[in-house]
Coordinates of C-alpha atoms in Angstrom, one line a residue:
M1 CA 80.3 97.7 85.0
R2 CA 76.9 96.3 86.5
L3 CA 78.2 97.2 90.1
L4 CA 79.5 100.3 89.5
S5 CA 76.7 101.8 87.4
S6 CA 74.5 101.1 90.2
L7 CA 76.6 102.5 92.3
A8 CA 76.9 105.9 90.4
S9 CA 73.6 106.1 89.8
R10 CA 72.0 105.2 93.4
P11 CA 69.5 107.1 93.4
H12 CA 70.0 108.9 97.6
A13 CA 73.4 109.4 96.4
L14 CA 74.6 112.6 97.6
S15 CA 75.4 115.2 94.3
G16 CA 78.0 118.4 94.0
A17 CA 81.0 116.4 95.3
V18 CA 83.9 118.6 95.5
Q19 CA 86.1 119.7 92.5
P20 CA 89.3 120.2 92.6
A21 CA 91.1 123.4 92.6
R22 CA 91.7 124.8 88.8
R23 CA 94.5 123.0 86.7
S24 CA 97.4 124.7 84.7
H25 CA 97.9 123.7 81.1
L26 CA 101.9 124.6 81.4
T27 CA 102.7 122.5 85.3
W28 CA 100.7 119.8 85.7
R29 CA 97.5 118.1 85.8
L30 CA 95.0 117.8 89.1
Y31 CA 93.2 114.9 87.5
S32 CA 95.0 112.7 85.4
S33 CA 93.1 109.9 82.9
T34 CA 94.1 108.6 79.6
P35 CA 91.5 108.4 76.5
A36 CA 89.3 105.4 77.7
A37 CA 89.4 107.5 80.7
K38 CA 87.8 110.9 79.5
N39 CA 83.8 109.1 78.6
R40 CA 83.5 107.5 81.7
P41 CA 83.3 108.1 85.5
L42 CA 86.2 107.4 88.1
P43 CA 86.0 103.6 90.1
L44 CA 83.8 104.4 92.7
A45 CA 81.6 108.1 90.8
G46 CA 78.6 108.4 93.4
V47 CA 79.3 106.9 96.0
T48 CA 79.7 108.9 99.0
V49 CA 81.7 108.1 102.7
V50 CA 80.7 110.1 105.9
S51 CA 84.2 109.8 108.2
L52 CA 84.0 110.8 111.4
E53 CA 88.6 110.2 111.5
Q54 CA 91.3 111.9 112.8
A55 CA 95.2 111.2 112.6
I56 CA 96.4 108.6 110.0
A57 CA 94.4 105.2 109.4
A58 CA 91.4 105.8 108.6
P59 CA 92.2 109.6 106.8
F60 CA 94.4 107.6 104.9
C61 CA 91.5 104.7 104.4
T62 CA 89.5 107.2 103.0
R63 CA 91.4 109.4 101.1
Q64 CA 92.2 106.2 98.7
L65 CA 88.3 105.9 98.3
A66 CA 88.7 109.4 97.4
D67 CA 91.5 108.9 95.0
L68 CA 89.0 106.5 92.6
G69 CA 86.1 108.8 92.5
A70 CA 83.9 108.5 96.3
R71 CA 82.8 111.9 98.1
V72 CA 84.6 112.3 100.9
I73 CA 82.5 114.2 103.5
K74 CA 85.0 114.6 106.6
V75 CA 83.2 115.9 110.4
E76 CA 85.9 117.4 112.0
R77 CA 85.2 119.4 115.1
P78 CA 84.8 123.1 115.0
G79 CA 87.9 125.6 114.9
V80 CA 90.7 123.3 115.4
G81 CA 89.8 120.0 112.8
D82 CA 91.4 117.0 113.0
F83 CA 94.1 117.4 115.7
A84 CA 96.8 115.7 112.8
R85 CA 96.2 119.5 110.9
H86 CA 99.1 120.8 113.9
Y87 CA 101.3 117.8 114.3
D88 CA 104.5 120.1 111.8
T89 CA 103.9 123.3 109.5
R90 CA 106.0 121.6 106.8
V91 CA 104.0 122.2 103.9
G92 CA 104.1 126.0 103.8
G93 CA 102.2 126.0 107.5
L94 CA 99.8 122.9 107.1
A95 CA 101.3 119.7 108.9
S96 CA 103.0 117.3 106.5
H97 CA 100.5 113.7 107.4
F98 CA 97.8 115.8 107.1
V99 CA 98.1 117.0 103.1
W100 CA 99.5 114.0 102.8
T101 CA 96.0 111.9 104.0
N102 CA 93.7 114.6 103.2
R103 CA 93.4 115.7 99.9
S104 CA 90.3 115.3 97.9
K105 CA 87.4 115.5 100.5
E106 CA 85.2 117.9 101.9
S107 CA 85.8 119.3 105.3
L108 CA 82.4 119.7 107.5
A109 CA 82.4 121.5 110.5
L110 CA 80.5 119.3 113.6
D111 CA 79.7 119.7 117.1
L112 CA 78.8 116.3 117.7
K113 CA 78.0 116.6 121.2
H114 CA 74.8 119.2 120.5
E115 CA 71.9 118.1 119.6
K116 CA 71.7 120.1 116.3
D117 CA 74.9 119.5 115.2
H118 CA 74.0 115.6 115.0
A119 CA 71.0 115.8 113.2
V120 CA 73.0 117.4 110.3
L121 CA 75.4 114.1 111.0
M122 CA 72.6 111.4 111.0
K123 CA 70.3 113.3 108.2
L124 CA 73.6 112.5 105.8
L125 CA 73.8 109.1 106.6
E126 CA 70.1 109.1 104.9
K127 CA 72.1 109.3 101.5
A128 CA 75.4 108.0 103.0
D129 CA 77.0 104.4 101.5
V130 CA 79.8 103.7 104.3
L131 CA 80.6 105.2 107.7
V132 CA 84.1 105.2 108.7
Q133 CA 84.6 106.0 112.3
N134 CA 88.3 105.3 114.5
L135 CA 87.2 107.7 117.6
A136 CA 88.6 106.9 120.8
P137 CA 87.5 103.7 121.9
G138 CA 82.8 103.9 123.1
A139 CA 83.5 107.3 121.0
S140 CA 81.1 106.5 118.3
A141 CA 79.1 103.6 119.8
R142 CA 77.6 107.0 123.1
L143 CA 77.4 109.2 119.2
G144 CA 75.3 106.1 118.6
L145 CA 76.8 105.9 115.7
S146 CA 77.7 102.3 116.1
H147 CA 76.4 99.8 112.9
E148 CA 74.5 97.8 115.2
A149 CA 72.2 101.3 115.8
L150 CA 72.1 102.5 112.3
K151 CA 71.5 99.0 111.1
G152 CA 67.8 99.8 111.1
E153 CA 67.4 102.6 109.4
H154 CA 70.4 102.0 107.4
P155 CA 70.3 98.6 105.6
G156 CA 72.3 99.6 103.3
L157 CA 75.0 101.1 105.5
I158 CA 78.9 99.8 105.3
V159 CA 80.1 101.2 108.9
C160 CA 83.8 100.8 109.0
D161 CA 85.1 101.2 112.3
I162 CA 89.5 101.2 113.0
S163 CA 91.1 100.9 116.5
G164 CA 93.7 99.9 118.6
Y165 CA 92.2 96.3 119.2
G166 CA 89.1 96.0 117.3
Q167 CA 85.5 96.0 119.0
D168 CA 85.7 93.6 121.4
G169 CA 88.1 91.2 123.6
P170 CA 89.9 92.8 126.5
Y171 CA 92.5 95.0 124.9
R172 CA 89.3 97.2 123.6
D173 CA 89.8 100.0 125.0
K174 CA 93.0 100.7 125.7
K175 CA 94.9 104.1 124.1
A176 CA 96.8 102.8 120.9
Y177 CA 98.9 104.5 118.8
D178 CA 101.3 103.3 116.3
L179 CA 104.3 103.1 118.3
L180 CA 102.6 100.9 120.9
I181 CA 101.1 99.0 118.5
Q182 CA 104.3 98.1 116.4
S183 CA 105.3 97.1 120.2
E184 CA 102.2 95.0 120.7
A185 CA 102.7 93.2 117.6
G186 CA 107.1 92.4 117.7
M187 CA 108.2 94.8 114.9
L188 CA 110.5 96.6 117.8
S189 CA 111.7 92.9 119.0
V190 CA 113.2 92.4 114.7
T191 CA 114.0 95.7 113.9
G192 CA 116.6 97.9 114.4
T193 CA 120.5 96.3 115.8
G194 CA 119.2 94.6 118.7
K195 CA 121.4 97.8 121.3
E196 CA 118.1 99.2 121.4
P197 CA 113.9 99.1 120.3
V198 CA 113.9 100.6 116.7
K199 CA 110.0 101.4 115.7
V200 CA 109.6 101.7 111.8
G201 CA 110.0 105.6 110.9
I202 CA 106.5 105.4 109.2
S203 CA 102.9 105.1 110.8
I204 CA 103.7 101.3 109.3
A205 CA 100.6 100.0 112.1
D206 CA 98.2 103.0 111.0
I207 CA 99.4 102.7 107.3
A208 CA 98.0 98.8 107.9
A209 CA 94.9 99.3 108.7
G210 CA 94.0 102.1 106.6
M211 CA 94.5 99.5 103.6
Y212 CA 93.1 96.7 105.2
A213 CA 89.5 99.0 106.1
Y214 CA 90.0 100.8 102.6
S215 CA 90.3 96.8 100.5
N216 CA 87.6 95.6 102.8
I217 CA 85.5 99.1 102.7
L218 CA 85.9 97.7 98.8
S219 CA 85.0 94.1 99.2
A220 CA 81.7 95.6 101.1
L221 CA 80.6 97.9 98.0
L222 CA 81.0 94.3 96.0
Q223 CA 79.4 92.7 98.3
R224 CA 76.4 95.1 98.2
G225 CA 76.4 95.1 94.5
K226 CA 75.1 91.8 95.1
D227 CA 72.4 91.3 97.9
G228 CA 72.1 94.9 98.6
Q229 CA 72.8 94.7 102.8
G230 CA 75.1 96.9 104.0
C231 CA 77.6 95.4 106.6
H232 CA 80.3 96.3 109.6
I233 CA 83.3 96.8 109.3
D234 CA 86.2 96.2 112.3
I235 CA 89.5 96.8 111.6
S236 CA 92.1 96.3 114.2
M237 CA 95.5 98.0 114.5
L238 CA 96.7 95.5 115.9
E239 CA 95.4 93.0 113.8
S240 CA 96.7 94.4 110.7
M241 CA 100.0 94.7 112.0
V242 CA 100.2 91.2 112.8
E243 CA 99.2 89.7 109.6
W244 CA 101.8 91.7 108.4
M245 CA 104.4 89.7 110.8
G246 CA 103.7 86.5 108.8
F247 CA 107.4 85.4 108.0
P248 CA 108.8 86.6 111.5
M249 CA 106.1 84.6 113.2
Y250 CA 106.2 81.3 111.2
Y251 CA 110.5 82.4 111.3
A252 CA 109.9 81.2 114.9
F253 CA 106.8 78.7 114.5
D254 CA 106.7 75.9 117.3
N255 CA 108.7 77.6 120.0
A256 CA 112.2 78.4 117.4
P257 CA 114.0 81.5 118.1
G258 CA 112.5 85.0 116.1
P259 CA 114.6 86.5 113.4
V260 CA 117.7 89.0 115.2
P261 CA 117.5 92.6 114.3
A262 CA 119.5 92.9 111.8
G263 CA 119.8 96.3 110.5
A264 CA 119.0 97.5 107.3
S265 CA 119.7 93.7 106.2
H266 CA 118.1 90.5 105.8
A267 CA 117.8 88.2 109.4
A268 CA 117.5 84.6 107.0
I269 CA 119.1 85.9 103.8
Y270 CA 123.1 86.8 103.2
P271 CA 124.5 89.0 101.6
Y272 CA 121.3 91.3 101.7
G273 CA 121.5 94.7 102.5
P274 CA 123.6 97.8 102.6
F275 CA 127.6 97.4 102.0
E276 CA 130.1 100.7 101.7
A277 CA 131.7 101.3 98.6
G278 CA 134.5 103.0 98.6
D279 CA 133.9 106.3 98.1
G280 CA 132.2 105.8 102.1
Q281 CA 128.9 105.6 100.2
S282 CA 126.5 102.5 101.0
V283 CA 125.0 100.6 98.2
M284 CA 122.1 98.1 98.5
L285 CA 122.0 94.5 96.7
G286 CA 120.5 90.9 97.4
I287 CA 120.8 87.3 96.6
Q288 CA 118.3 85.5 96.8
N289 CA 119.2 82.5 94.9
E290 CA 122.4 80.3 93.9
R291 CA 122.4 81.6 90.5
E292 CA 123.0 85.1 91.2
W293 CA 125.7 84.2 94.2
V294 CA 127.7 82.4 91.3
S295 CA 127.0 85.2 89.3
F296 CA 128.0 88.1 92.7
C297 CA 131.4 85.9 92.8
N298 CA 132.3 85.7 88.7
G299 CA 130.8 89.8 87.9
V300 CA 130.8 91.9 91.0
L301 CA 133.6 90.4 93.6
S302 CA 136.2 89.0 90.2
Q303 CA 136.6 85.9 92.9
P304 CA 135.0 82.4 91.5
D305 CA 136.3 80.2 94.3
L306 CA 134.5 81.3 96.1
A307 CA 131.0 80.3 94.7
T308 CA 132.1 76.3 96.1
D309 CA 134.2 78.3 99.5
P310 CA 132.2 75.5 102.0
R311 CA 131.6 78.4 103.4
F312 CA 129.5 80.4 101.4
S313 CA 128.6 77.4 99.2
S314 CA 124.3 77.8 100.8
N315 CA 122.3 81.1 101.8
S316 CA 122.4 78.8 105.7
Q317 CA 125.9 78.9 105.2
R318 CA 126.6 82.9 104.4
T319 CA 123.9 83.4 106.6
Q320 CA 125.5 81.6 109.3
N321 CA 129.7 83.1 108.1
R322 CA 128.2 86.6 107.5
D323 CA 130.8 88.7 109.3
E324 CA 133.0 86.6 107.5
L325 CA 131.6 87.7 104.3
K326 CA 131.2 91.0 104.4
S327 CA 133.8 92.1 105.3
I328 CA 135.6 90.2 101.6
I329 CA 132.6 92.1 99.9
H330 CA 133.7 95.3 101.4
D331 CA 136.9 95.1 100.5
A332 CA 136.0 94.6 97.0
F333 CA 134.2 97.1 96.6
S334 CA 136.2 99.6 99.1
K335 CA 138.1 99.1 95.0
F336 CA 134.7 101.3 92.9
T337 CA 133.0 104.2 93.4
T338 CA 129.5 103.8 94.4
T339 CA 128.8 105.0 90.7
E340 CA 131.6 101.7 89.9
T341 CA 129.8 98.8 92.4
I342 CA 126.2 99.6 90.8
A343 CA 127.6 99.1 87.1
R344 CA 129.1 96.0 87.9
L345 CA 125.7 95.0 89.6
D346 CA 124.0 95.7 87.0
E347 CA 125.9 94.2 84.6
A348 CA 125.8 90.9 86.7
S349 CA 122.2 91.1 87.1
I350 CA 122.2 91.5 91.0
A351 CA 120.0 93.1 92.8
N352 CA 120.9 97.2 93.8
A353 CA 119.7 100.7 95.0
T354 CA 121.2 103.5 96.5
V355 CA 120.2 104.3 99.7
N356 CA 118.7 107.4 98.9
D357 CA 117.1 110.8 101.2
M358 CA 113.7 112.0 100.7
K359 CA 115.5 115.3 98.2
D360 CA 116.6 111.9 96.9
V361 CA 113.1 110.3 96.5
W362 CA 111.7 114.1 95.1
G363 CA 114.3 114.2 92.5
H364 CA 113.7 110.8 91.5
A365 CA 114.1 109.8 87.6
Q366 CA 111.8 107.3 87.9
L367 CA 109.9 108.5 88.9
Q368 CA 109.3 111.7 86.3
A369 CA 110.2 109.7 83.6
R370 CA 106.7 107.8 84.2
D371 CA 105.1 111.2 84.9
R372 CA 103.7 109.9 88.5
W373 CA 104.1 113.2 90.0
T374 CA 101.0 116.1 90.2
K375 CA 99.9 119.1 91.8
V376 CA 96.7 119.3 94.7
Q377 CA 95.9 122.6 96.1
T378 CA 95.2 123.7 99.7
P379 CA 95.2 126.5 101.6
V380 CA 98.5 128.0 100.8
G381 CA 97.9 127.2 97.6
A382 CA 99.4 123.9 95.2
I383 CA 101.7 121.6 96.3
P384 CA 103.3 118.4 94.4
A385 CA 101.5 114.8 94.6
L386 CA 102.2 111.2 94.2
L387 CA 98.8 109.4 91.6
P388 CA 98.0 107.2 93.9
P389 CA 100.0 103.1 93.3
G390 CA 98.1 101.5 89.5
S391 CA 96.1 105.3 88.2
T392 CA 97.6 107.0 85.4
N393 CA 99.0 110.5 84.3
S394 CA 99.8 109.3 81.0
E395 CA 98.8 109.5 77.1
G396 CA 98.4 106.6 75.3
R397 CA 98.1 104.1 78.6
D398 CA 95.0 102.4 79.6
G399 CA 93.5 103.1 82.9
H400 CA 91.9 104.7 85.4
G401 CA 92.8 108.2 86.5
A402 CA 92.7 109.8 90.1
Q403 CA 90.9 112.4 92.0
M404 CA 93.2 114.8 92.6
G405 CA 91.1 117.6 94.6
S406 CA 92.2 120.4 97.0
V407 CA 93.0 120.1 100.5
P408 CA 90.2 122.0 102.8
R409 CA 90.2 124.3 105.5
V410 CA 88.2 122.8 108.5
G411 CA 85.0 123.5 107.9
E412 CA 85.1 124.6 104.1
H413 CA 82.1 123.4 103.1
N414 CA 80.2 123.3 105.3
E415 CA 77.8 125.9 104.2
A416 CA 77.0 124.3 100.9
I417 CA 77.0 120.8 102.5
F418 CA 74.1 122.3 104.9
A419 CA 72.3 123.7 101.9
E420 CA 72.3 120.8 100.6
L421 CA 70.5 118.8 102.5
G422 CA 67.8 122.3 102.7
L423 CA 69.2 123.4 106.4
S424 CA 70.4 126.7 107.6
N425 CA 74.1 126.5 108.5

């Protein structure tokens, strides 16, 4: 607690963090907390983050910091703001990506090419703990915002640069988008069915980079609590994604053949993936060991002899003969509905899941039962929001709550921040 107390009481920390919209006592809680958490600040209360951010990687990182109570000031271009604001209009006219990654932030609209606005940013950094940026390659350095340029006057400042390929090396100046990084990192070689490259359906490279930036910033705050020094964090989307590719890389170790695209199945474990039931719907299941394989043959397929069939006597054999085994499983499942199949799998303690679409996830019974939903305010009204993993919204549960503040308009907080800095807007 010594570190967190020192962060919360730092004399230069900016005050007046953006407050959440007023909550309805009838339908939701905009701040989740437990009785134990009500009398103490959130873990990052007192930490101020200034972020020159756009798209997903940096905004996703700083939203995690905001969830833990940090004050996040999002610097945007006047008028248009972060270009992710305009990806779509699915959330009452707002963009789905933007509302997901930008709650609990203050929006400060500055044109950093103008001397006056640049001076505002520099004054803001005097009282900041963390600077995050994922601008185009070289842009932050040209603005005098590199760690090297800032550390003399701001020795305690943590500077986190997020880029496609890192701050040096032959690829440093290449533009990078999520799909391109998935491709460079080999992700496309292991997804899909093998007929054509298929990317992961979410911005997984951006998310990976954002989460590594988040965890590195937390580590840097802990280190600064020990020695008082800031640092430079260089996050590469490529390196983040390649780290997540550890299994297929080691599977292909020493020039061995890599895993082949297997659709929703597993390249190296079988049966593991979707299987169709008698009503035409798919059930996901996974067999991880021989004990489960025996239970599956006995309790689900009602074919105990399969457990010792030489074709399927080990995972390697099952993987090698997956087409034959798939036919046997489909024939057995064809006699049951999806609900009946899942019941048999549950009874045999075989891991399984339904194949949900987004509507199913919005109404997922487990999320409802665990009270994982709250709401946040936006310029077009309140919208549902999932509580961050690890936080709690239920009375009687130990743990910390989460800051669930509003999604801002472009430049919404200019007047307040300028006044706070003693400047005219």
